[in-house]
Amino acid sequence: MQFSLNDFLIAVSFALDFVEMDRLGMQSNHGKRTAYLTLCIARRLDLTEEEVYDAAALSILHDNGLSESSLYEQLPQEGDHAVTGFEGSRGHCVIGEKNVKDYPFLTEPLNVILYHHERYDGNGFFGLKGDEIPLISQIIAAADSFENYFKYAGGDYSHEKVLKWVDSCEAGMVSPQLAAILHQMVEDQSLWKNLSNDRIEPALDALVPSFEMEVPLDKIRQVTGVFSRIVDSKSSFTRRHSKGLAEKAARMAEYYKKGQEETARLIIAADLHDLGKLAVPNSILDVPRALTPEEFETVKRHVYYTRVALENIRGFEDITEWAANHHEKLNGKGYPFGKTGDELDFNSRLMGCLDVYQALTEDRPYRKGMGHSQAIKILSDMAGNGFVDSVITKDIDQAFGIMI
């Protein structure tokens, strides 16, 4: 399928900024601002358009490991977690590099995210120095450093403060070449004005090279699988939910004898169905009790954010519907839009049934997952009350009952 990498990048930056928003308690646009500064530096170097594009992609993705590394820090260090080599804050660099290995970059960037916290003088997480550090890593490190320095600046990017930051970078953060470029940038007042929340997205979009390319669905699925892990890693309560739903969607596609492309699209929808949960604070997701009405209203917004993140990706129209409709109910009592059965196509109904089945059968920290029969009993009761599709419920019973 024809696929716009730029569309997907904007969706990715939108989703990853949710993680920052939760951690900081405020909208930060950290990924977008880091990408914009990276592009401003990259365009002052002798790089190809493909390298500039990949610099933008890598800067947007640079903190993709934050959610997963934060979860691992809270879990007992055993099994797979013990062999991953997490050591303090550099864990998110290790995870982030692993996550992007299947991203459809235009060049072949290697270890850029792994080393994006290295300093030119060798005082980074891994002790690399000088030209041992990939150039794009050096650029992202400078942009990320600026963002962290000014994180609470409230838009005050005055000439004096920016110059002070550039001077501090010369003390070992960046190479002489990058220091010279940063000094040039200090004088470009329009550049700093574009960092405001109301200007950053169009400013970034104007700088990113535009690339359309044929990307096989299986390659797209490799990428969306990464975001499935990021979403699942947000909370220990749901740390296998998206992965489990994708597996069950694949099983039902096989049961219905769906074609290869429709099957891939269903799995992608399952991967991304809870993308909007990145916008829900963990202080709500991790509560081992019934939610208050106010907390539940906050949780309900996640499907709206899933739709907002995905709806501008050309070619994802059906995927967006299947992903964003998974809490709608046939009787109109679902959310966020209260759609009714005649507004929900078969795959939206299927995703809604499977989401309930997956949630009931998966282990949570506060309870063991239900067995198949008990879960089907609850689904059947829901079908009897008009919430979910009764035929699909029977098909799920048939498809998974024979696997027990």
Short mmCIF file of C-alpha atoms in Angstrom, two decimals, residues 221 225 228-229 232 238-252 266-267 270-271 273-274 351 354-359 361-363 400 403:
data_model
loop_
_atom_site.label_atom_id
_atom_site.label_comp_id
_atom_site.label_asym_id
_atom_site.label_seq_id
_atom_site.Cartn_x
_atom_site.Cartn_y
_atom_site.Cartn_z
CA ARG A 221 2.87 -4.43 11.50
CA GLY A 225 4.03 -4.02 17.26
CA SER A 228 1.76 -2.16 21.16
CA ARG A 229 4.67 -2.87 23.55
CA ASP A 232 1.27 -2.34 27.25
CA THR A 238 -2.39 -4.22 31.40
CA ARG A 239 1.14 -5.13 30.37
CA ARG A 240 0.12 -7.89 27.91
CA HIS A 241 -3.28 -6.63 26.80
CA SER A 242 -2.54 -5.29 23.30
CA LYS A 243 -0.24 -8.21 22.49
CA GLY A 244 -2.91 -10.66 23.62
CA LEU A 245 -5.61 -8.89 21.62
CA ALA A 246 -3.45 -8.97 18.48
CA GLU A 247 -2.92 -12.71 18.91
CA LYS A 248 -6.67 -13.28 19.32
CA ALA A 249 -7.49 -11.07 16.33
CA ALA A 250 -5.10 -13.21 14.25
CA ARG A 251 -6.82 -16.38 15.48
CA MET A 252 -10.29 -15.08 14.61
CA LEU A 266 -7.01 -6.37 11.94
CA ILE A 267 -3.79 -7.17 13.79
CA ALA A 270 -5.42 -4.54 17.72
CA ASP A 271 -1.83 -3.33 18.19
CA HIS A 273 -6.44 0.10 19.79
CA ASP A 274 -5.27 1.41 23.19
CA MET A 351 -12.72 -5.99 18.05
CA LEU A 354 -12.32 -9.66 21.59
CA ASP A 355 -11.32 -6.72 23.79
CA VAL A 356 -13.77 -7.85 26.47
CA TYR A 357 -12.66 -11.50 26.14
CA GLN A 358 -8.98 -10.55 26.35
CA ALA A 359 -9.54 -8.35 29.41
CA THR A 361 -8.95 -13.87 30.48
CA GLU A 362 -5.68 -12.03 31.15
CA ASP A 363 -3.96 -11.94 34.52
CA PHE A 400 -10.98 -20.66 21.50
CA MET A 403 -7.88 -24.75 21.92
#
